[in-house]
Coordinates of C-alpha atoms in Angstrom, one line a residue:
Chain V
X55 CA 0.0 0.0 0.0
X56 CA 1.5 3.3 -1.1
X57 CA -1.2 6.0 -0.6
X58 CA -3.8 5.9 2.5
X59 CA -6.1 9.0 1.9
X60 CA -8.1 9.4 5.6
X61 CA -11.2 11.5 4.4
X62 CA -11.9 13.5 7.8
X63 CA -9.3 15.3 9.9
X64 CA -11.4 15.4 13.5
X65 CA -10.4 12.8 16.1
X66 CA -11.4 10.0 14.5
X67 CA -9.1 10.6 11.4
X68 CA -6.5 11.7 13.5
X69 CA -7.3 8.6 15.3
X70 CA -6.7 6.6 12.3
X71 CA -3.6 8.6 11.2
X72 CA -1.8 8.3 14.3
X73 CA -2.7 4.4 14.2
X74 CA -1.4 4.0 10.6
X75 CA 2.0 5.9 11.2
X76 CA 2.0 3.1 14.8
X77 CA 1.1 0.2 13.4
X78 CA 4.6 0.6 10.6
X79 CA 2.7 2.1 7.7
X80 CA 5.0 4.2 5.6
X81 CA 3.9 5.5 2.5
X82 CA 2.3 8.5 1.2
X83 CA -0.6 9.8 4.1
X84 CA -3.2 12.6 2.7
X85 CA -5.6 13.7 5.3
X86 CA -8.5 15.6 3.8
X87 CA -11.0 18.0 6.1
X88 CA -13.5 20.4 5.0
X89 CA -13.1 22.7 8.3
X90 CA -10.0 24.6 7.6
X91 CA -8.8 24.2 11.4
X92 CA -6.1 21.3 12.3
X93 CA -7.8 18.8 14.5
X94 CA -9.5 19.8 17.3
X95 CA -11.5 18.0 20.5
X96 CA -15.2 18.7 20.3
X97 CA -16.1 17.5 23.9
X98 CA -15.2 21.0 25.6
X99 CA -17.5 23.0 23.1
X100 CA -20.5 23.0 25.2
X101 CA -19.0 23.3 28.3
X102 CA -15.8 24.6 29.1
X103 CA -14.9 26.6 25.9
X104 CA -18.8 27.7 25.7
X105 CA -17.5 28.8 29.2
X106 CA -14.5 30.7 28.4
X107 CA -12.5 28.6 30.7
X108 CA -10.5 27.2 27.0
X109 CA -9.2 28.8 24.8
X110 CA -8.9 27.5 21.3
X111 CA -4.9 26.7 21.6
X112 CA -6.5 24.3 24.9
X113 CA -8.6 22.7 22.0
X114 CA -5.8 21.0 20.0
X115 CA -5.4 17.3 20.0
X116 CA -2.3 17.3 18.0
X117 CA 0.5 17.6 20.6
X118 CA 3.7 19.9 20.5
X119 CA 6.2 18.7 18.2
X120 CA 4.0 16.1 16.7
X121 CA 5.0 15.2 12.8
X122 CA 2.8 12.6 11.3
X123 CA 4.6 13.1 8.1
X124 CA 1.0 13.8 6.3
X125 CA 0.0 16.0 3.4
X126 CA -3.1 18.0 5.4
X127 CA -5.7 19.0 2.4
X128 CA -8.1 21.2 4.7
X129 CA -10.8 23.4 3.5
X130 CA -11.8 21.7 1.3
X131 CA -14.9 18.7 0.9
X132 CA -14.7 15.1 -0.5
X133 CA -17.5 15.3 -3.0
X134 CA -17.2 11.7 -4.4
X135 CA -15.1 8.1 -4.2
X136 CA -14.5 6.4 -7.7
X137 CA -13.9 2.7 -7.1
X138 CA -12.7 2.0 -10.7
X139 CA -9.9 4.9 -10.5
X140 CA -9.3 4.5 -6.5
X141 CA -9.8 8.4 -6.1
X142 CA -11.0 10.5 -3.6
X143 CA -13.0 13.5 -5.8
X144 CA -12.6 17.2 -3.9
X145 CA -14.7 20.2 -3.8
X146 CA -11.4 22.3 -5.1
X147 CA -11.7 19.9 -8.6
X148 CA -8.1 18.4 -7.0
X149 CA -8.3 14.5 -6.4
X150 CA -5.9 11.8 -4.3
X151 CA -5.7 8.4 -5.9
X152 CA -5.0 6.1 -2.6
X153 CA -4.5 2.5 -2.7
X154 CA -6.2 2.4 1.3
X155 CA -9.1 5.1 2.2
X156 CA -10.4 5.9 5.7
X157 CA -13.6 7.5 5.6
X158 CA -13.8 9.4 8.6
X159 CA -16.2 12.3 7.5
X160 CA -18.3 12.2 11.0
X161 CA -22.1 13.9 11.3
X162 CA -23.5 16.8 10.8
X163 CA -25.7 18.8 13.3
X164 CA -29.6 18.4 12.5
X165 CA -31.7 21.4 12.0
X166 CA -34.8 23.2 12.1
X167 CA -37.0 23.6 8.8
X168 CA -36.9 26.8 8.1
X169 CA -34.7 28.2 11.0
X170 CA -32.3 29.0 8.1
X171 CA -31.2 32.9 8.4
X172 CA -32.5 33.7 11.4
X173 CA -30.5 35.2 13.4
X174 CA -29.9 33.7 17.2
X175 CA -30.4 30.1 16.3
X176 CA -27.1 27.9 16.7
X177 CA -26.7 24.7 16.7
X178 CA -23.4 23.2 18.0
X179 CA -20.7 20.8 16.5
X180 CA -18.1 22.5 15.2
X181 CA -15.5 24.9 16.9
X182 CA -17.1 28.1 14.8
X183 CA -20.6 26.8 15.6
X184 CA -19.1 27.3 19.1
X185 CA -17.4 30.5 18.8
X186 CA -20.9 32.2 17.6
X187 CA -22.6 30.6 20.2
X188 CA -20.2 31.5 23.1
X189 CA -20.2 35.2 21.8
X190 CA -24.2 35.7 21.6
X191 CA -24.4 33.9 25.3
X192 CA -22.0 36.6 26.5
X193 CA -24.4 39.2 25.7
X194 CA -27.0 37.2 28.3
X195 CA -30.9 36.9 27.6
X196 CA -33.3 34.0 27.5
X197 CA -32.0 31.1 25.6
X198 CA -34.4 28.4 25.2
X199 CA -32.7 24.8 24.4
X200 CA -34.5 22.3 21.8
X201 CA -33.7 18.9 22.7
X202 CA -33.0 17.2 25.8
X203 CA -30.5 15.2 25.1
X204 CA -26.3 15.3 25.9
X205 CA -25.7 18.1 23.9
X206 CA -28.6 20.2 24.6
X207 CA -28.5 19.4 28.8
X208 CA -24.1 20.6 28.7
X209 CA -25.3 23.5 26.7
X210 CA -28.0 24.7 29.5
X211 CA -26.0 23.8 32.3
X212 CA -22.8 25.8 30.7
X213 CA -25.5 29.2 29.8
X214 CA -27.0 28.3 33.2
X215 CA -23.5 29.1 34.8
X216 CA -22.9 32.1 32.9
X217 CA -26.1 33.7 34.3
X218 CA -28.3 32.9 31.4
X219 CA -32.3 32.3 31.6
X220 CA -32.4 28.8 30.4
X221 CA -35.3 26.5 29.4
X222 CA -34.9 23.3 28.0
X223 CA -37.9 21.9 25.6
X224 CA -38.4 17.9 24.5
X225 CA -40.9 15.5 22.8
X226 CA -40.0 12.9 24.4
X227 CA -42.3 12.3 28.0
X228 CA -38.0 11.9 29.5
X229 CA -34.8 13.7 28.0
X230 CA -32.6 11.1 28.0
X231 CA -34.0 7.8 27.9
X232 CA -32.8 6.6 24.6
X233 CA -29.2 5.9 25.7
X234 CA -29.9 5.9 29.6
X235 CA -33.6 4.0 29.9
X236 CA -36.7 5.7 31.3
X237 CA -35.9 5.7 35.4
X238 CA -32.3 6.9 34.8
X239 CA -32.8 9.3 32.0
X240 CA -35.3 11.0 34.4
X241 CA -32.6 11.1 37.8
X242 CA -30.1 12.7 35.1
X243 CA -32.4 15.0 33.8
X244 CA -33.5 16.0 37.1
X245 CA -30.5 18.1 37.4
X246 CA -31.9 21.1 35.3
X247 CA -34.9 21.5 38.0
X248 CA -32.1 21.2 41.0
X249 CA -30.6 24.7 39.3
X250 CA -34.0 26.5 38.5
X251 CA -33.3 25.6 34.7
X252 CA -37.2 25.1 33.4
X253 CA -37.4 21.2 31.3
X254 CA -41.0 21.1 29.4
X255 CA -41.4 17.4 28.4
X256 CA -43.3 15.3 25.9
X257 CA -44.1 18.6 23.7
X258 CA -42.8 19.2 20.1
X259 CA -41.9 22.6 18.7
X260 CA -43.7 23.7 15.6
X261 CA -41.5 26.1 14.6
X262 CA -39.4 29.8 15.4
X263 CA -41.3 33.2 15.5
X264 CA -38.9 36.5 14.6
X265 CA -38.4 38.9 11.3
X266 CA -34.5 38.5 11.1
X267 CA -33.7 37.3 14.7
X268 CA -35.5 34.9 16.7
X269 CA -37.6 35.9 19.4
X270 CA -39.8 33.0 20.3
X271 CA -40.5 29.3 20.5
X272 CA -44.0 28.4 19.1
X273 CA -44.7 24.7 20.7
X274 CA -47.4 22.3 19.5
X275 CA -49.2 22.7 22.2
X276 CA -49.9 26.4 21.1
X277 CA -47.3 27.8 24.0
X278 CA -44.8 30.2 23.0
X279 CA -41.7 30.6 24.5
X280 CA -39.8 33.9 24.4
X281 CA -36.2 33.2 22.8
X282 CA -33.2 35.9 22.7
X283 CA -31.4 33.0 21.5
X284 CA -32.1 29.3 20.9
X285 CA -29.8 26.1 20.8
X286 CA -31.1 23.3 18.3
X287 CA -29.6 20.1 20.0
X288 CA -31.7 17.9 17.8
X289 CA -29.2 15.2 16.8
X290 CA -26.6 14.3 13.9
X291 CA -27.1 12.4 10.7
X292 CA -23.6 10.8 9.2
X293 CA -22.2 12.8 6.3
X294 CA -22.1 10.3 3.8
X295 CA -23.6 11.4 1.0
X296 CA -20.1 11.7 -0.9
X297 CA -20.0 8.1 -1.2
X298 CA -23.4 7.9 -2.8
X299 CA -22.5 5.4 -6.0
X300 CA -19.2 4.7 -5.0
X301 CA -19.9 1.3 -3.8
X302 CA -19.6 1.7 -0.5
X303 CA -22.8 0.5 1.0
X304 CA -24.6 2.7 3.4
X305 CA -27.0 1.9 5.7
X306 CA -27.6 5.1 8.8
X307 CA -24.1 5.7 7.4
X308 CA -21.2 3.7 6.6
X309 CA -22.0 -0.2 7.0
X310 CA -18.8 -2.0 8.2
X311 CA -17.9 -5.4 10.2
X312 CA -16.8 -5.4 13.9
X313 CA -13.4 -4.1 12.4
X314 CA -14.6 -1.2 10.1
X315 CA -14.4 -2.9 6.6
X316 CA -16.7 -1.4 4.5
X317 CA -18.5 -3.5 1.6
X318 CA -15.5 -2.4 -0.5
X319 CA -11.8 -3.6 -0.6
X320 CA -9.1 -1.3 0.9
X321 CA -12.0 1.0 2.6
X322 CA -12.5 1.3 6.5
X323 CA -14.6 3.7 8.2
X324 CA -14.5 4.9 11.6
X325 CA -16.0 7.2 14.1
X326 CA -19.3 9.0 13.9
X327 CA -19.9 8.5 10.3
X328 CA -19.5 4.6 10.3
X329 CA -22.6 2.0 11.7
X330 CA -20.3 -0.6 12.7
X331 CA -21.5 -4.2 13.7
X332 CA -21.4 -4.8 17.5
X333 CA -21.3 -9.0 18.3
X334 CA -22.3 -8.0 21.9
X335 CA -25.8 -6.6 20.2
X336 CA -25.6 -9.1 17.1
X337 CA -26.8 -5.8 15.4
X338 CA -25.2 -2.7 13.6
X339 CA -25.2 0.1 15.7
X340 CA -23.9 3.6 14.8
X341 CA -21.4 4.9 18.1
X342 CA -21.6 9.1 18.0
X343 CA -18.9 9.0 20.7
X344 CA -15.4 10.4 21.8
X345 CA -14.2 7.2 22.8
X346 CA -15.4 5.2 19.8
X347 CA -13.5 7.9 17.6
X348 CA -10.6 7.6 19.5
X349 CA -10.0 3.7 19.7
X350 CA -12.1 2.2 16.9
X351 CA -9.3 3.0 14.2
X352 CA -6.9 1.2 16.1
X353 CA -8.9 -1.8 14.7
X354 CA -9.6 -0.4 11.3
X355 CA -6.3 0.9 10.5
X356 CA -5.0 -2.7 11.1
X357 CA -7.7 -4.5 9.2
X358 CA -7.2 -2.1 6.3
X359 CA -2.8 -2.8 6.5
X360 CA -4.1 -6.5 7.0
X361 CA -6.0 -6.3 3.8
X362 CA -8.5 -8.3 5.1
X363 CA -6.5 -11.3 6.1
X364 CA -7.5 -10.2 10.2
X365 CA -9.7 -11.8 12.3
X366 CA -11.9 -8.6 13.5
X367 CA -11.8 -8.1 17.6
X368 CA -14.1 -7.6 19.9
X369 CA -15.3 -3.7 20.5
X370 CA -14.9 -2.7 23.7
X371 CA -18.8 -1.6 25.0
X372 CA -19.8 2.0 23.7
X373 CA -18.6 4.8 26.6
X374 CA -19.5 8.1 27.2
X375 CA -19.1 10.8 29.7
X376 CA -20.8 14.2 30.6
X377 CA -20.9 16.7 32.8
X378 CA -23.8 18.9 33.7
X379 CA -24.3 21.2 36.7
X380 CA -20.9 20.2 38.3
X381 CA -22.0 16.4 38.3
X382 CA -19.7 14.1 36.3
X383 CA -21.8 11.6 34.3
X384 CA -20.5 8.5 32.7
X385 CA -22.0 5.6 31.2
X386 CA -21.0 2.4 29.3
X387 CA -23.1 -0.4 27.7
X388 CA -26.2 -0.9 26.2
X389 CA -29.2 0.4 28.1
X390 CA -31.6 -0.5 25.7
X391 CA -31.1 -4.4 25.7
X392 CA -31.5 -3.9 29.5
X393 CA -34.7 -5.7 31.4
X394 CA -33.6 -4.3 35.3
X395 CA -31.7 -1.2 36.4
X396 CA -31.1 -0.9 40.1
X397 CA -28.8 1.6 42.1
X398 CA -26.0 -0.1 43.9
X399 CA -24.2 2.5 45.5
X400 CA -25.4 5.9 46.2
X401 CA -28.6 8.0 46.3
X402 CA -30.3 9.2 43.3
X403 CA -31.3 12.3 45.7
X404 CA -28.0 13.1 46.4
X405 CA -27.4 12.9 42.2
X406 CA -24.4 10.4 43.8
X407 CA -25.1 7.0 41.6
X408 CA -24.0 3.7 40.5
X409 CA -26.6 2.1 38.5
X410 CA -25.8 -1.2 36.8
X411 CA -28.6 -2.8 33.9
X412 CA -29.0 -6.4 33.6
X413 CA -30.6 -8.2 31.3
X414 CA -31.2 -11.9 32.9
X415 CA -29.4 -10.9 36.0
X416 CA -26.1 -9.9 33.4
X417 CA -25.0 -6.7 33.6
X418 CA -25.0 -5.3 30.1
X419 CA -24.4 -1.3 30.9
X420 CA -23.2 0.9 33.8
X421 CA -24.1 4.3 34.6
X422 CA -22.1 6.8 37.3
X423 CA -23.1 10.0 39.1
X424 CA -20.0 11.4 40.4
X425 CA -18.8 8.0 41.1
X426 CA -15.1 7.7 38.7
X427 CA -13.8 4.9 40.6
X428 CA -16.8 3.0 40.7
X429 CA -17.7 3.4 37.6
X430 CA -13.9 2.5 36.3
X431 CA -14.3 -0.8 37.7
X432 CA -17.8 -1.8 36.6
X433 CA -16.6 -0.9 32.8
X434 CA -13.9 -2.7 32.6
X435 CA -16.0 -6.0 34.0
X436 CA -18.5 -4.9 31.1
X437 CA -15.4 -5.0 28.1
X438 CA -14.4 -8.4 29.9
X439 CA -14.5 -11.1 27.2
Chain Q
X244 CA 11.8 17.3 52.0
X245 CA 10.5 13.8 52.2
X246 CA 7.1 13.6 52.7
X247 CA 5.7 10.4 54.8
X248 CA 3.1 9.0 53.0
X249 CA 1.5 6.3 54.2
X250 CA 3.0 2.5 55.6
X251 CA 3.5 -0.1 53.0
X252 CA 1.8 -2.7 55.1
X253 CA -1.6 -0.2 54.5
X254 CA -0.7 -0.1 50.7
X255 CA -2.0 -3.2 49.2
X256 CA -1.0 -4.0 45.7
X257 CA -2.4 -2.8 42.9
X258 CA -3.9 0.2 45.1
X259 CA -3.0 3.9 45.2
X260 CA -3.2 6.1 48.0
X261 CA -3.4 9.7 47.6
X262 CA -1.5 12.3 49.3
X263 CA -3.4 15.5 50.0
X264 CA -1.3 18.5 49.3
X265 CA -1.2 21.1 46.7
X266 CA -1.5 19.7 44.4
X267 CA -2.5 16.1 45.3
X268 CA 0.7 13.7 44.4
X269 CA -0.4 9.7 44.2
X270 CA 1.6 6.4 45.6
X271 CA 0.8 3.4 43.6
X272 CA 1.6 -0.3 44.9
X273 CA 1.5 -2.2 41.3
X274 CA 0.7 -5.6 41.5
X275 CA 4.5 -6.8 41.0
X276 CA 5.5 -4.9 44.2
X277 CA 7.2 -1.6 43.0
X278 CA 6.6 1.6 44.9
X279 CA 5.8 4.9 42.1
X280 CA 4.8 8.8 43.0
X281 CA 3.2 10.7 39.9
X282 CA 1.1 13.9 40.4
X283 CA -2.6 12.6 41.0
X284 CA -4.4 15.1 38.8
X285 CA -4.9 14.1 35.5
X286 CA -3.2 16.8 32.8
X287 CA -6.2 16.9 30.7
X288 CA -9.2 17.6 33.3
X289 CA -9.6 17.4 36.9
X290 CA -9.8 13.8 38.2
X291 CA -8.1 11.9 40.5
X292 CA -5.5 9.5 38.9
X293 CA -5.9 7.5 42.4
X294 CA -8.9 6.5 41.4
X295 CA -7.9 5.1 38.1
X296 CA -7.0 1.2 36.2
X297 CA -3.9 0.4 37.1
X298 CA -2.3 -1.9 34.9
X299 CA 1.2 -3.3 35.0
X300 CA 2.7 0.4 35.5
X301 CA 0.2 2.4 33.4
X302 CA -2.5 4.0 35.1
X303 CA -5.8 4.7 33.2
X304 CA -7.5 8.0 34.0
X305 CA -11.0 7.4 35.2
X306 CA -12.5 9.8 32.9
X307 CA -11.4 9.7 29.6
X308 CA -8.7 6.7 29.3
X309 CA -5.5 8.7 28.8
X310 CA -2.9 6.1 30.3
X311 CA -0.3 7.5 32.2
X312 CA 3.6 5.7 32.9
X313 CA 4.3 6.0 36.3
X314 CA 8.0 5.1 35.4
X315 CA 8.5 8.4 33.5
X316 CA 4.8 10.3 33.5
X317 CA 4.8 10.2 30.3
X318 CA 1.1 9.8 28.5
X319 CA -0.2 7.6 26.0
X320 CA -2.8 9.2 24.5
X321 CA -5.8 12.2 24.1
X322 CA -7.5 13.6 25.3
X323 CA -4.1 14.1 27.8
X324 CA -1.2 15.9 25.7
X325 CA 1.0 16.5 28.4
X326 CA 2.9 14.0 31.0
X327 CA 2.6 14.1 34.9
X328 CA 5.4 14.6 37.3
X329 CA 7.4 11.8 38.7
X330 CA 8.2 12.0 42.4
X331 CA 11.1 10.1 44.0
X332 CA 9.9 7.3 46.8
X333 CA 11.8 6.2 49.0
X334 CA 10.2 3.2 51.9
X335 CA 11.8 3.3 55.3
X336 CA 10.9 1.5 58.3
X337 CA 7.9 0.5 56.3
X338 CA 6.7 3.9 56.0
X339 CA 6.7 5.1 52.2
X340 CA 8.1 8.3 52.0
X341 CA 8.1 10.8 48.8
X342 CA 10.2 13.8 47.7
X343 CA 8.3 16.2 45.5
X344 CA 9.6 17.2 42.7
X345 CA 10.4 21.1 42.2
X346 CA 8.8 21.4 38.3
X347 CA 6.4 22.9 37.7
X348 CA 3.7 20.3 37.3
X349 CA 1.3 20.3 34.5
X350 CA -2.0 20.8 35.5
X351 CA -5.4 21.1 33.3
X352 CA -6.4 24.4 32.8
X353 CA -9.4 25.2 34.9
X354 CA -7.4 23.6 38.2
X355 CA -4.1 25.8 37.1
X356 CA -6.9 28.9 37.3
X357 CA -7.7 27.7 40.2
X358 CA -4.7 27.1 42.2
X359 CA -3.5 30.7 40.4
X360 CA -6.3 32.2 42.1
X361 CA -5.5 31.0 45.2
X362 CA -7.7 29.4 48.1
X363 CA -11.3 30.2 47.9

């Protein structure tokens, strides 16, 4: 292999560069990224850059001194993947031929019909999404949150910090209970009525009222809430459409194996962008995590150097951490194949938990409140073999 | 200075006890009987490296998996970019004993604001 192009220069591609260059691959490396800034951790965006307490050198998850030896092509957009010429098409007209491609091209943030060009409504996933966010939260006002989920609960515990009014809208009857279940997705989100931050439940919004800048959120229930600014935390959908016709079957993104092989020879996809099949679930399931980003190329980088002569791992169980209103959250597992969830240390009062889910007395996910240690220990029985 | 820490006998291993100063420094007992001081605070955010995975003589961060070496502080990883301090243990009379080191330490940047602005 002479040429591995890695489409996507966030963590996961950098991920997947650092793995190529450590696992004795020495050719040509071309890392393509359509934001023009080097690679960059997202997790502080909605809370401790939102917060001013980072600065944007803080951000960098390249380290001091670090050479890669890679050509970086940033600004600029894959826009297609031909199979027959082994090229990676670019927005600029320019193309990389690559014998190996890494398709780490991540999600994009979901939006609101027509909240296009109004003014005041953000939503948050990339460092400039950030910067305009941070800026219009320094000015103060009411900001009212769509979504209950990760994203939108650090966001209104970071503006509820700052001083903001904050009030936090969701469809669903409990913010959270997708990745934590029912009974725990209601303790976490709990936390926003412990700070005086408002949470209306199980209502959708049917749109935004303003002439060129927002100033309320019209709900189906025929409330309106007045906005100076509002958050759209409404989810991602995999940026994928580059690949359409290339080959490369998708299916809610990239569809790979346990070790990121896509349904084409010499491609692997990683991170947010990539539905890779879980054996613990015996089901795809697309990870939108840091630590999925970070370690998942590991496996895909040496699959793709392997050239499919590799027996594919297991995953270690999905993980991810939060923190909202000083409380440090962190879960790992599947709660969704869960039939029990029961509190083994702690109160869910004091917001001081560690919940374990079973499912026939297993434990199949863990779930900590301020509990680090705990927690630690009950993951690494989960990614036992 | 040497700082008593705590008595080996208390230390089991594959433990870690933490030594409260400013800022924290850890002892870790690793399971093949060596005695190592890093700073306890994670570079990258505030957590206690005490309460970490310790593995042969790596320990894992509790929050986000950056590994540290406890030989030479040195990290394996993001979201960490920078390596801990090493601190010189020495065990006498069965009483673990640790000299701080005089670097400066590298400590994530919202406990560095906070130490800069002194106690609360």
């Amino acid at each position: 292999m002479r040429t591995v192009a890695v489409v996507g220069a966030s963590l996961a591609g950098l991920s997947a560069a650092r793995s190529l260059r450590k696992q004795g691959y020495d050719g040509r490396l071309v890392v393509i990224g359509d934001e023009t800034h080097r690679p960059y951790d997202r997790p502080p965006l909605s809370k401790e850059f939102l917060a001013g307490a980072l600065g944007e050198a803080d951000l960098a998850l390249e380290t001091d001194g670090e050479d890669l030896r890679a050509e970086w092509l940033l600004g600029t957009r894959a826009t297609g993947l031909d199979r027959a010429e082994r090229a990676v098409r670019l927005a600029d007209g320019r193309e990389v031929r690559a014998d190996g491609v890494v398709i780490a091209t991540g999600a994009a943030a979901r939006t609101l019909p027509g909240s296009a060009g109004l003014a005041g409504v953000h939503v948050l996933r990339t460092l400039d999404d950030a910067r305009a966010l941070r800026d219009e939260l320094a000015l103060g006002g009411r900001l009212v949150v769509i979504g209950g989920g990760f994203i939108g609960a650090e966001v209104a515990s970071t503006a509820y910090a700052l001083g903001v009014d904050v009030t936090v809208v969701e469809v669903a009857p409990t913010p959270l209970a997708g990745p934590l279940g029912e009974t725990m997705g209601g303790v976490v989100s709990a936390l926003h009525a412990d700070h005086g931050v408002r949470l209306l439940c199980g209502v959708g919004v049917k749109g935004l009222s303003g002439e060129t800048r927002v100033d309320a959120v019209l709900l189906e229930d025929g409330r309106s809430i007045p906005a100076d600014i509002v958050v759209v935390g409404v989810g991602a959908r995999p940026c994928v459409e580059w690949l359409e016709g290339s080959g490369v079957e998708l299916d809610n993104g990239v569809k790979c194996g346990a070790d990121g092989r896509t349904s084409l020879a010499g491609v692997v996809a990683v991170g947010d962008c990539a539905n890779w099949y879980d054996p613990r679930l015996g089901a795809h399931r697309r990870v939108e995590h840091w630590t999925g980003a970070r370690e998942r190329p590991d496996a895909a980088v040496a699959a793709l150097l392997a050239g499919g002569e590799l027996e594919a791992g297991m995953p270690r169980p999905p993980y991810f951490w939060s923190d909202q209103y000083g409380v440090k959250i962190q879960f790992a597992g599947h709660a969704g194949v869960s039939d029990s969830v029961t509190v083994e240390v702690g109160a869910v009062d004091d917001r001081n938990v560690l919940a374990v889910y079973r499912r026939a007395g297993v434990p199949v996910a863990v779930l900590g409140m301020n509990q680090p240690r705990l927690f630690m220990r009950w993951r690494k029985q989960l990614s036992a073999p | 200075m040497m700082i008593p820490a705590c008595r080996l006998a208390d230390l089991p291993r594959g433990e870690a006890f933490r030594l409260d100063i400013d800022p924290p420094v850890s002892v870790f007992h690793t399971d093949d009987g060596e005695v190592f001081a890093i700073d306890d605070t994670c570079t990258h955010q505030d957590a206690s490296l005490a309460d970490g995975w310790l593995e042969g003589c790596e320990v894992e961060c509790p929050l986000h998996s950056s590994k540290f070496d406890l030989r030479t502080g040195a990290v394996d990883a993001p979201p960490a970019k920078l390596p801990v301090r090493t601190h010189e243990v020495m065990v006498e009379d069965g009483v673990i004993y640790v000299r701080v080191s005089t670097d400066a330490p590298n400590l994530p940047p919202c406990v560095a604001a906070r130490l800069a602005a002194g106690p609360a």
